[in-house]
PDB file of C-alpha atoms in Angstrom:
ATOM      1  CA  MET A   1      12.324  65.742 -92.821  1.00  0.00           C
ATOM      2  CA  LEU A   2      13.038  62.229 -91.579  1.00  0.00           C
ATOM      3  CA  CYS A   3      14.239  63.668 -88.274  1.00  0.00           C
ATOM      4  CA  LEU A   4      10.985  65.598 -87.858  1.00  0.00           C
ATOM      5  CA  SER A   5       8.830  62.487 -88.391  1.00  0.00           C
ATOM      6  CA  GLY A   6      10.950  60.549 -85.866  1.00  0.00           C
ATOM      7  CA  LEU A   7      10.400  63.338 -83.355  1.00  0.00           C
ATOM      8  CA  SER A   8       6.648  63.311 -83.890  1.00  0.00           C
ATOM      9  CA  VAL A   9       6.575  59.533 -83.348  1.00  0.00           C
ATOM     10  CA  ALA A  10       8.507  59.952 -80.093  1.00  0.00           C
ATOM     11  CA  ILE A  11       6.086  62.661 -78.908  1.00  0.00           C
ATOM     12  CA  ALA A  12       3.122  60.460 -79.806  1.00  0.00           C
ATOM     13  CA  PHE A  13       4.535  57.647 -77.627  1.00  0.00           C
ATOM     14  CA  VAL A  14       4.972  59.985 -74.684  1.00  0.00           C
ATOM     15  CA  PHE A  15       1.360  61.118 -74.782  1.00  0.00           C
ATOM     16  CA  THR A  16      -0.285  57.792 -75.609  1.00  0.00           C
ATOM     17  CA  PRO A  17      -2.711  56.923 -72.760  1.00  0.00           C
ATOM     18  CA  SER A  18      -1.994  53.180 -72.842  1.00  0.00           C
ATOM     19  CA  ILE A  19       1.659  53.787 -72.056  1.00  0.00           C
ATOM     20  CA  VAL A  20       0.822  56.233 -69.270  1.00  0.00           C
ATOM     21  CA  ASN A  21      -1.652  53.730 -67.757  1.00  0.00           C
ATOM     22  CA  GLY A  22       1.025  51.006 -67.673  1.00  0.00           C
ATOM     23  CA  ALA A  23       2.742  52.579 -64.672  1.00  0.00           C
ATOM     24  CA  LEU A  24       1.691  51.467 -61.219  1.00  0.00           C
ATOM     25  CA  LYS A  25      -0.070  53.921 -58.950  1.00  0.00           C
ATOM     26  CA  ASP A  26       0.912  54.442 -55.299  1.00  0.00           C
ATOM     27  CA  GLY A  27      -0.063  51.433 -53.192  1.00  0.00           C
ATOM     28  CA  GLU A  28      -0.888  49.308 -56.225  1.00  0.00           C
ATOM     29  CA  CYS A  29       0.666  45.834 -56.377  1.00  0.00           C
ATOM     30  CA  GLU A  30       1.961  46.247 -52.814  1.00  0.00           C
ATOM     31  CA  VAL A  31       2.309  42.493 -52.181  1.00  0.00           C
ATOM     32  CA  CYS A  32       4.070  41.901 -55.503  1.00  0.00           C
ATOM     33  CA  VAL A  33       6.485  44.820 -55.119  1.00  0.00           C
ATOM     34  CA  THR A  34       7.240  44.091 -51.452  1.00  0.00           C
ATOM     35  CA  PHE A  35       7.682  40.325 -51.807  1.00  0.00           C
ATOM     36  CA  LEU A  36       9.735  40.459 -55.005  1.00  0.00           C
ATOM     37  CA  GLY A  37      11.817  43.337 -53.615  1.00  0.00           C
ATOM     38  CA  ARG A  38      12.633  41.308 -50.510  1.00  0.00           C
ATOM     39  CA  PHE A  39      13.292  38.245 -52.676  1.00  0.00           C
ATOM     40  CA  TYR A  40      15.648  40.186 -54.979  1.00  0.00           C
ATOM     41  CA  GLN A  41      17.537  41.548 -51.969  1.00  0.00           C
ATOM     42  CA  SER A  42      17.903  38.015 -50.549  1.00  0.00           C
ATOM     43  CA  LEU A  43      19.355  36.867 -53.875  1.00  0.00           C
ATOM     44  CA  LYS A  44      21.961  39.636 -53.715  1.00  0.00           C
ATOM     45  CA  ASP A  45      22.716  38.958 -50.040  1.00  0.00           C
ATOM     46  CA  ASN A  46      23.186  35.217 -50.628  1.00  0.00           C
ATOM     47  CA  ASP A  47      25.355  35.681 -53.731  1.00  0.00           C
ATOM     48  CA  VAL A  48      23.018  33.656 -55.946  1.00  0.00           C
ATOM     49  CA  LYS A  49      24.026  33.462 -59.595  1.00  0.00           C
ATOM     50  CA  PHE A  50      21.691  35.654 -61.579  1.00  0.00           C
ATOM     51  CA  THR A  51      20.631  33.053 -64.131  1.00  0.00           C
ATOM     52  CA  SER A  52      16.939  32.533 -64.747  1.00  0.00           C
ATOM     53  CA  GLN A  53      17.158  28.849 -63.695  1.00  0.00           C
ATOM     54  CA  ASP A  54      18.837  29.641 -60.359  1.00  0.00           C
ATOM     55  CA  ILE A  55      16.405  32.464 -59.675  1.00  0.00           C
ATOM     56  CA  GLU A  56      13.441  30.231 -60.508  1.00  0.00           C
ATOM     57  CA  LYS A  57      14.680  27.522 -58.099  1.00  0.00           C
ATOM     58  CA  ALA A  58      15.238  30.112 -55.374  1.00  0.00           C
ATOM     59  CA  LEU A  59      11.768  31.589 -55.960  1.00  0.00           C
ATOM     60  CA  VAL A  60      10.058  28.202 -55.679  1.00  0.00           C
ATOM     61  CA  LYS A  61      12.044  27.536 -52.495  1.00  0.00           C
ATOM     62  CA  ALA A  62      11.139  30.953 -51.046  1.00  0.00           C
ATOM     63  CA  CYS A  63       7.469  30.416 -51.858  1.00  0.00           C
ATOM     64  CA  LYS A  64       7.358  27.216 -49.777  1.00  0.00           C
ATOM     65  CA  ASP A  65       7.694  29.326 -46.613  1.00  0.00           C
ATOM     66  CA  THR A  66       5.122  31.981 -47.510  1.00  0.00           C
ATOM     67  CA  LYS A  67       1.753  32.501 -45.891  1.00  0.00           C
ATOM     68  CA  GLY A  68      -1.303  34.604 -46.560  1.00  0.00           C
ATOM     69  CA  LYS A  69      -1.209  37.112 -49.401  1.00  0.00           C
ATOM     70  CA  GLU A  70       2.382  36.308 -50.344  1.00  0.00           C
ATOM     71  CA  ASN A  71       1.442  32.639 -50.754  1.00  0.00           C
ATOM     72  CA  ARG A  72      -1.439  33.732 -52.986  1.00  0.00           C
ATOM     73  CA  LEU A  73       1.043  35.738 -55.108  1.00  0.00           C
ATOM     74  CA  CYS A  74       3.267  32.660 -55.404  1.00  0.00           C
ATOM     75  CA  TYR A  75       0.211  30.670 -56.498  1.00  0.00           C
ATOM     76  CA  TYR A  76      -0.660  33.241 -59.177  1.00  0.00           C
ATOM     77  CA  ILE A  77       2.844  33.187 -60.669  1.00  0.00           C
ATOM     78  CA  GLY A  78       3.047  29.400 -60.508  1.00  0.00           C
ATOM     79  CA  ALA A  79       5.726  29.039 -57.846  1.00  0.00           C
ATOM     80  CA  THR A  80       3.656  26.701 -55.658  1.00  0.00           C
ATOM     81  CA  SER A  81       3.127  22.994 -56.228  1.00  0.00           C
ATOM     82  CA  ASP A  82      -0.653  23.374 -56.579  1.00  0.00           C
ATOM     83  CA  ALA A  83      -0.582  26.294 -59.048  1.00  0.00           C
ATOM     84  CA  ALA A  84      -2.673  26.003 -62.193  1.00  0.00           C
ATOM     85  CA  THR A  85      -0.495  28.255 -64.336  1.00  0.00           C
ATOM     86  CA  LYS A  86       3.245  28.693 -64.540  1.00  0.00           C
ATOM     87  CA  ILE A  87       4.519  32.163 -65.337  1.00  0.00           C
ATOM     88  CA  VAL A  88       7.548  32.009 -63.020  1.00  0.00           C
ATOM     89  CA  ASN A  89       9.768  32.812 -65.998  1.00  0.00           C
ATOM     90  CA  GLU A  90       8.005  36.207 -66.187  1.00  0.00           C
ATOM     91  CA  VAL A  91       9.768  36.899 -62.878  1.00  0.00           C
ATOM     92  CA  SER A  92      13.027  34.945 -63.164  1.00  0.00           C
ATOM     93  CA  ILE A  93      14.123  36.187 -66.603  1.00  0.00           C
ATOM     94  CA  PRO A  94      13.692  39.921 -65.830  1.00  0.00           C
ATOM     95  CA  LEU A  95      15.312  39.487 -62.392  1.00  0.00           C
ATOM     96  CA  SER A  96      18.306  37.819 -64.033  1.00  0.00           C
ATOM     97  CA  SER A  97      18.751  41.056 -66.000  1.00  0.00           C
ATOM     98  CA  HIS A  98      18.281  43.152 -62.823  1.00  0.00           C
ATOM     99  CA  ILE A  99      15.065  44.758 -64.116  1.00  0.00           C
ATOM    100  CA  PRO A 100      13.390  46.783 -61.315  1.00  0.00           C
ATOM    101  CA  VAL A 101      10.752  44.904 -59.346  1.00  0.00           C
ATOM    102  CA  VAL A 102       8.135  47.583 -60.068  1.00  0.00           C
ATOM    103  CA  LYS A 103       8.529  46.994 -63.816  1.00  0.00           C
ATOM    104  CA  ILE A 104       8.200  43.229 -63.316  1.00  0.00           C
ATOM    105  CA  CYS A 105       4.980  43.734 -61.340  1.00  0.00           C
ATOM    106  CA  GLU A 106       3.631  46.024 -64.088  1.00  0.00           C
ATOM    107  CA  LYS A 107       4.233  43.259 -66.614  1.00  0.00           C
ATOM    108  CA  LEU A 108       2.658  40.650 -64.324  1.00  0.00           C
ATOM    109  CA  LYS A 109      -0.388  42.903 -63.934  1.00  0.00           C
ATOM    110  CA  LYS A 110      -0.916  42.744 -67.689  1.00  0.00           C
ATOM    111  CA  LYS A 111      -0.738  38.927 -67.576  1.00  0.00           C
ATOM    112  CA  ASP A 112      -2.997  38.501 -64.536  1.00  0.00           C
ATOM    113  CA  GLY A 113      -4.792  41.468 -62.971  1.00  0.00           C
ATOM    114  CA  GLN A 114      -5.389  39.563 -59.717  1.00  0.00           C
ATOM    115  CA  ILE A 115      -1.703  39.889 -58.874  1.00  0.00           C
ATOM    116  CA  CYS A 116      -2.014  43.623 -58.282  1.00  0.00           C
ATOM    117  CA  GLU A 117      -5.278  43.310 -56.379  1.00  0.00           C
ATOM    118  CA  LEU A 118      -3.463  41.593 -53.491  1.00  0.00           C
ATOM    119  CA  LYS A 119      -3.095  43.867 -50.478  1.00  0.00           C
ATOM    120  CA  TYR A 120      -1.632  43.144 -47.058  1.00  0.00           C
ATOM    121  CA  ASP A 121      -4.082  42.969 -44.188  1.00  0.00           C
ATOM    122  CA  LYS A 122      -3.842  45.784 -41.688  1.00  0.00           C
ATOM    123  CA  GLN A 123      -1.858  44.762 -38.630  1.00  0.00           C
ATOM    124  CA  VAL A 124      -3.479  45.108 -35.212  1.00  0.00           C
ATOM    125  CA  ASP A 125      -1.345  47.023 -32.705  1.00  0.00           C
ATOM    126  CA  LEU A 126      -1.752  44.864 -29.622  1.00  0.00           C
ATOM    127  CA  SER A 127      -0.103  47.445 -27.376  1.00  0.00           C
ATOM    128  CA  THR A 128      -2.906  49.972 -27.914  1.00  0.00           C
ATOM    129  CA  VAL A 129      -5.992  48.021 -28.998  1.00  0.00           C
ATOM    130  CA  ASP A 130      -8.561  46.714 -26.533  1.00  0.00           C
ATOM    131  CA  VAL A 131      -8.533  42.988 -27.328  1.00  0.00           C
ATOM    132  CA  LYS A 132     -12.034  42.617 -25.840  1.00  0.00           C
ATOM    133  CA  LYS A 133     -13.413  44.889 -28.572  1.00  0.00           C
ATOM    134  CA  LEU A 134     -12.002  42.810 -31.451  1.00  0.00           C
ATOM    135  CA  LYS A 135     -14.183  40.380 -33.365  1.00  0.00           C
ATOM    136  CA  VAL A 136     -13.601  36.633 -33.016  1.00  0.00           C
ATOM    137  CA  LYS A 137     -12.442  36.561 -36.643  1.00  0.00           C
ATOM    138  CA  GLU A 138      -9.721  39.115 -35.830  1.00  0.00           C
ATOM    139  CA  LEU A 139      -8.706  37.183 -32.713  1.00  0.00           C
ATOM    140  CA  LYS A 140      -8.390  33.976 -34.757  1.00  0.00           C
ATOM    141  CA  LYS A 141      -6.311  35.865 -37.320  1.00  0.00           C
ATOM    142  CA  ILE A 142      -3.868  37.030 -34.620  1.00  0.00           C
ATOM    143  CA  LEU A 143      -3.420  33.451 -33.437  1.00  0.00           C
ATOM    144  CA  GLU A 144      -2.999  32.238 -37.033  1.00  0.00           C
ATOM    145  CA  GLU A 145      -0.287  34.833 -37.694  1.00  0.00           C
ATOM    146  CA  TRP A 146       1.527  33.528 -34.633  1.00  0.00           C
ATOM    147  CA  GLY A 147       1.203  29.964 -35.927  1.00  0.00           C
ATOM    148  CA  GLU A 148      -0.965  29.001 -32.962  1.00  0.00           C
ATOM    149  CA  SER A 149      -4.441  27.567 -32.680  1.00  0.00           C
ATOM    150  CA  CYS A 150      -6.988  27.579 -29.915  1.00  0.00           C
ATOM    151  CA  LYS A 151      -8.266  24.051 -29.527  1.00  0.00           C
ATOM    152  CA  GLY A 152     -11.370  23.889 -27.438  1.00  0.00           C
ATOM    153  CA  CYS A 153     -12.045  27.607 -27.744  1.00  0.00           C
ATOM    154  CA  VAL A 154     -15.764  28.146 -28.083  1.00  0.00           C
ATOM    155  CA  GLU A 155     -16.441  31.611 -26.771  1.00  0.00           C
ATOM    156  CA  LYS A 156     -14.760  34.931 -27.441  1.00  0.00           C
ATOM    157  CA  SER A 157     -13.358  34.996 -23.906  1.00  0.00           C
ATOM    158  CA  ASP A 158     -11.477  31.744 -24.658  1.00  0.00           C
ATOM    159  CA  PHE A 159      -9.683  33.373 -27.602  1.00  0.00           C
ATOM    160  CA  ILE A 160      -8.897  36.501 -25.555  1.00  0.00           C
ATOM    161  CA  ARG A 161      -7.452  34.362 -22.746  1.00  0.00           C
ATOM    162  CA  LYS A 162      -5.277  32.431 -25.237  1.00  0.00           C
ATOM    163  CA  ILE A 163      -3.976  35.649 -26.851  1.00  0.00           C
ATOM    164  CA  ASN A 164      -3.167  37.194 -23.467  1.00  0.00           C
ATOM    165  CA  GLU A 165      -1.417  33.955 -22.499  1.00  0.00           C
ATOM    166  CA  LEU A 166       0.737  33.895 -25.694  1.00  0.00           C
ATOM    167  CA  MET A 167       1.354  37.635 -25.975  1.00  0.00           C
ATOM    168  CA  PRO A 168       4.634  37.646 -23.979  1.00  0.00           C
ATOM    169  CA  LYS A 169       6.039  35.068 -26.407  1.00  0.00           C
ATOM    170  CA  TYR A 170       4.941  36.605 -29.744  1.00  0.00           C
ATOM    171  CA  ALA A 171       4.478  40.298 -28.910  1.00  0.00           C
ATOM    172  CA  PRO A 172       6.650  41.002 -25.850  1.00  0.00           C
ATOM    173  CA  SER A 173       6.602  44.792 -26.301  1.00  0.00           C
ATOM    174  CA  ALA A 174       2.785  44.771 -26.446  1.00  0.00           C
ATOM    175  CA  ALA A 175       2.620  42.526 -23.364  1.00  0.00           C
ATOM    176  CA  LYS A 176       4.955  44.887 -21.493  1.00  0.00           C
ATOM    177  CA  ALA A 177       2.893  47.912 -22.550  1.00  0.00           C
ATOM    178  CA  ARG A 178      -0.242  46.203 -21.232  1.00  0.00           C
ATOM    179  CA  THR A 179       1.315  45.508 -17.822  1.00  0.00           C
ATOM    180  CA  ASP A 180       2.503  49.123 -17.605  1.00  0.00           C
ATOM    181  CA  LEU A 181      -1.071  50.435 -17.949  1.00  0.00           C
TER     182      LEU A 181
END
């Protein structure tokens, strides 16, 4: 009799909607899963001790070099100096036990839903796109990704000229494809 009630409890857990909804859907939490996956792999590659303190220090150090959406993720988990909250231990403790990154992101989603709303911006393929048809905002974003600025650029043609000038340095394959056309 006791065995039967234990079985019914187990079946109830399997079919409870809140447990089913806890799993991430495809494409959800892409910044969290990608960044933490890369971070976990770097820990393994660099033979870091898997203690929560060492992982936390490494995470804060890794977050200093982040930009864009990954920097926003670091801010949300409290791994940046200007962060308002500090839930870094929600990452470091599970990683020290080698819990899968997807599970960590699921738990972070419950703490702060904004974490899973972060999505990477679509990358512009400079080898195929007509740069003249891009918006100034997109042109500025390309330069920002390259770590460059366009001082004195006022018109769209100024930004296009700067991108074409820097393309061999930052996107050599795209520059070569453009000269082949």
